[in-house]
Coordinates of C-alpha atoms in Angstrom, one line a residue:
Chain A
D2 CA 53.0 -39.3 4.4
V3 CA 51.4 -41.0 7.4
K4 CA 47.6 -40.8 7.4
V5 CA 45.6 -41.2 10.5
T6 CA 41.9 -41.1 9.9
Q7 CA 39.3 -40.8 12.5
S8 CA 35.7 -41.8 11.6
S9 CA 33.9 -38.7 12.5
R10 CA 34.9 -35.0 13.0
Y11 CA 31.7 -34.0 15.0
L12 CA 29.4 -36.5 16.9
V13 CA 26.5 -35.8 19.2
K14 CA 25.2 -38.6 21.5
R15 CA 22.9 -39.1 24.5
T16 CA 23.7 -40.0 27.9
G17 CA 23.8 -43.7 28.4
E18 CA 24.5 -44.6 24.8
K19 CA 27.4 -46.8 23.7
V20 CA 29.6 -44.8 21.6
F21 CA 32.3 -46.0 19.2
L22 CA 35.1 -43.8 17.9
E23 CA 37.2 -45.4 15.1
C24 CA 40.7 -44.7 14.0
V25 CA 42.7 -46.1 11.1
Q26 CA 46.3 -45.7 10.2
D27 CA 48.0 -46.6 6.9
M28 CA 51.6 -46.9 7.9
D29 CA 51.7 -50.3 9.6
H30 CA 52.6 -48.8 12.9
E31 CA 52.5 -50.9 16.0
N32 CA 51.8 -48.3 18.5
M33 CA 48.4 -46.5 18.5
F34 CA 46.8 -44.1 21.1
W35 CA 43.7 -42.4 22.2
Y36 CA 43.8 -39.1 23.9
R37 CA 41.2 -36.6 25.1
Q38 CA 41.9 -32.9 25.0
D39 CA 40.1 -30.4 27.4
P40 CA 40.8 -26.8 28.0
G41 CA 43.4 -26.1 30.6
L42 CA 44.1 -29.8 30.9
G43 CA 45.9 -30.6 27.7
L44 CA 46.1 -34.0 26.1
R45 CA 45.4 -36.9 28.4
L46 CA 46.1 -40.5 27.5
I47 CA 43.2 -42.8 27.8
Y48 CA 44.5 -46.0 26.4
F49 CA 47.2 -47.1 24.0
S50 CA 48.0 -50.4 22.1
Y51 CA 51.4 -51.8 21.1
D52 CA 50.1 -54.7 19.0
V53 CA 47.0 -56.4 17.8
K54 CA 44.8 -57.3 20.8
M55 CA 47.3 -55.8 23.2
K56 CA 46.4 -52.6 25.2
E57 CA 47.4 -50.7 28.2
K58 CA 45.6 -48.1 30.3
G59 CA 46.6 -44.5 30.2
D60 CA 46.1 -41.9 32.7
I61 CA 42.3 -41.7 32.5
P62 CA 40.9 -45.1 31.4
E63 CA 37.7 -45.0 33.5
G64 CA 34.5 -45.3 31.5
Y65 CA 36.4 -46.2 28.3
S66 CA 37.4 -49.4 26.6
V67 CA 39.4 -50.2 23.5
S68 CA 39.6 -52.7 20.7
R69 CA 42.4 -53.6 18.3
E70 CA 41.5 -56.6 16.3
K71 CA 43.6 -55.4 13.2
K72 CA 46.9 -53.6 13.3
E73 CA 45.5 -50.6 11.3
R74 CA 42.4 -50.0 13.4
F75 CA 42.2 -48.8 16.9
S76 CA 38.7 -48.3 18.4
L77 CA 37.7 -46.4 21.5
I78 CA 34.4 -47.3 23.2
L79 CA 32.4 -45.4 25.7
E80 CA 30.4 -48.1 27.3
S81 CA 27.8 -45.7 28.6
A82 CA 28.4 -42.2 27.6
S83 CA 28.2 -39.4 30.4
T84 CA 28.2 -35.7 30.0
N85 CA 31.6 -35.5 31.5
Q86 CA 32.9 -37.4 28.4
T87 CA 32.2 -34.4 26.2
S88 CA 35.5 -33.6 24.8
M89 CA 37.9 -33.5 21.8
Y90 CA 39.1 -37.0 21.2
L91 CA 42.5 -37.6 19.3
C92 CA 43.9 -40.7 17.9
A93 CA 47.6 -41.1 17.1
S94 CA 50.0 -43.7 15.8
S95 CA 53.7 -44.4 16.3
E96 CA 55.8 -42.8 19.1
R97 CA 58.2 -40.4 17.9
P98 CA 56.9 -38.4 16.2
Q99 CA 53.4 -39.2 16.9
H100 CA 51.0 -38.6 14.0
F101 CA 47.4 -37.5 15.0
G102 CA 44.2 -37.8 13.3
D103 CA 42.0 -34.7 12.7
G104 CA 40.0 -35.4 16.1
T105 CA 36.5 -36.1 17.0
R106 CA 34.6 -33.5 18.7
L107 CA 32.1 -35.4 20.8
S108 CA 29.1 -33.9 22.6
I109 CA 27.1 -36.0 25.1
L110 CA 23.7 -34.4 25.9
Chain B
R21 CA 52.1 -31.4 40.2
K22 CA 52.0 -31.9 36.4
E23 CA 55.0 -33.6 34.9
V24 CA 55.3 -31.0 32.0
E25 CA 54.3 -27.4 32.8
Q26 CA 53.8 -24.5 30.4
D27 CA 52.6 -21.0 30.9
P28 CA 49.2 -21.1 29.1
G29 CA 49.5 -17.6 27.9
P30 CA 48.2 -16.0 25.6
F31 CA 51.3 -14.3 24.5
N32 CA 50.1 -11.4 22.3
V33 CA 53.0 -10.1 20.2
P34 CA 53.3 -7.8 17.1
E35 CA 54.4 -9.1 13.8
G36 CA 58.1 -9.2 13.5
A37 CA 58.7 -9.7 17.2
T38 CA 60.8 -12.3 18.9
V39 CA 58.9 -14.5 21.5
A40 CA 60.2 -17.2 23.7
F41 CA 58.4 -20.1 25.6
N42 CA 59.6 -22.1 28.3
C43 CA 58.5 -25.6 29.4
T44 CA 59.6 -27.2 32.6
Y45 CA 59.6 -31.0 33.3
S46 CA 59.8 -32.8 36.6
N47 CA 60.7 -36.3 35.8
S48 CA 64.4 -36.8 35.7
A49 CA 63.8 -39.9 33.5
S50 CA 62.7 -37.7 30.7
Q51 CA 64.8 -38.5 27.8
S52 CA 63.4 -37.0 24.5
F53 CA 61.8 -33.6 23.8
F54 CA 59.6 -32.1 21.2
W55 CA 57.6 -29.1 20.4
Y56 CA 54.2 -29.6 18.7
R57 CA 52.0 -26.9 17.1
Q58 CA 48.3 -27.0 17.4
D59 CA 46.0 -24.7 15.4
C60 CA 42.4 -24.0 16.7
R61 CA 40.3 -26.9 16.3
K62 CA 43.1 -28.9 14.6
E63 CA 45.2 -31.8 15.5
P64 CA 48.7 -31.3 17.0
K65 CA 51.5 -31.5 14.5
L66 CA 55.2 -31.9 15.2
L67 CA 57.1 -28.6 14.9
M68 CA 60.5 -29.8 15.9
S69 CA 62.6 -32.1 18.1
V70 CA 64.7 -30.6 20.8
Y71 CA 68.3 -31.8 20.9
S72 CA 70.9 -31.4 23.8
S73 CA 73.1 -29.1 21.8
G74 CA 70.2 -27.0 20.7
N75 CA 68.8 -26.9 17.1
E76 CA 67.5 -24.4 14.7
D77 CA 64.9 -24.6 12.0
G78 CA 64.5 -21.3 10.1
R79 CA 63.1 -18.9 12.5
F80 CA 62.6 -21.4 15.2
T81 CA 65.2 -22.3 17.8
A82 CA 64.8 -25.0 20.5
Q83 CA 67.0 -25.5 23.5
L84 CA 67.3 -27.9 26.4
N85 CA 68.6 -27.3 29.7
R86 CA 68.9 -30.7 31.6
A87 CA 70.3 -29.2 34.7
S88 CA 67.4 -27.0 35.3
Q89 CA 64.9 -29.3 33.5
Y90 CA 63.4 -27.0 31.0
I91 CA 63.2 -26.7 27.3
S92 CA 62.6 -23.5 25.3
L93 CA 61.2 -22.4 21.9
L94 CA 62.4 -19.1 20.4
I95 CA 60.4 -17.7 17.3
R96 CA 62.2 -14.8 15.5
D97 CA 60.4 -12.4 13.2
S98 CA 56.9 -13.6 14.2
K99 CA 54.3 -14.1 11.4
L100 CA 50.6 -13.9 11.7
S101 CA 50.6 -17.5 10.7
D102 CA 52.6 -18.5 13.7
S103 CA 49.4 -17.8 15.9
A104 CA 48.7 -21.3 17.4
T105 CA 49.1 -23.2 20.7
Y106 CA 52.5 -24.6 21.3
L107 CA 52.7 -27.9 23.1
C108 CA 55.7 -29.1 24.9
V109 CA 56.1 -32.9 24.7
V110 CA 58.3 -35.3 26.6
I111 CA 59.2 -39.0 26.3
I112 CA 59.9 -40.5 29.8
T113 CA 62.0 -43.6 29.9
G114 CA 59.9 -46.8 30.4
R115 CA 56.8 -45.1 29.0
R116 CA 55.5 -45.8 25.5
A117 CA 53.2 -42.7 25.3
L118 CA 54.2 -39.2 25.2
T119 CA 53.6 -36.7 28.0
F120 CA 52.1 -33.5 26.9
G121 CA 52.1 -29.9 28.5
S122 CA 48.8 -28.1 28.4
G123 CA 50.2 -25.7 25.7
T124 CA 51.1 -22.0 25.4
R125 CA 48.8 -19.9 23.1
L126 CA 50.5 -17.4 20.9
Q127 CA 48.6 -14.6 19.1
V128 CA 50.6 -12.6 16.7
Q129 CA 48.9 -9.3 15.7
P130 CA 49.3 -7.1 12.7

């Protein structure tokens, strides 16, 4: 069974902080994705990566960056957190079907 | 206009009822279709793929209408445990990532 693990289920940070969200998958998948999910807006793609050190912007990349130094790990970085980045963040790997991590509920105060 | 649209609901139905959701997509390059289920405060999980000829998995039936650009999900004999949000998901040719609808919430009541 595919396992996608996100480092934190709940996280509270302050405005202006640099925030790291980590995601690890154990199935040697090439593709990994970061989404955020907000009520009424559904899942929106922030960034994805199709190989080590390769990344592409999704629909809402502003305010975020990513890092993929190893195949199994895909990190989402909020360079300077803002309150409008309070959301549920979901990591996924592969394409069809996508396997999701448990999600990180991030609150920016 | 969103590329994948769903009625947000909620659909409130009694146990044992049959309920159907539709999902419309606007991009004609949409090639693959799925239904995901998401429980409250949990991650989405694949429920079933949707094939051109229609497909069934137990109490769940999925259908695709390419001419009208919609897919449907039918749930027969609803159970309390079917209460969840159902996400319509599309793969569009040329894109690596999936495109998600906002979801339809189902509440099955005793």
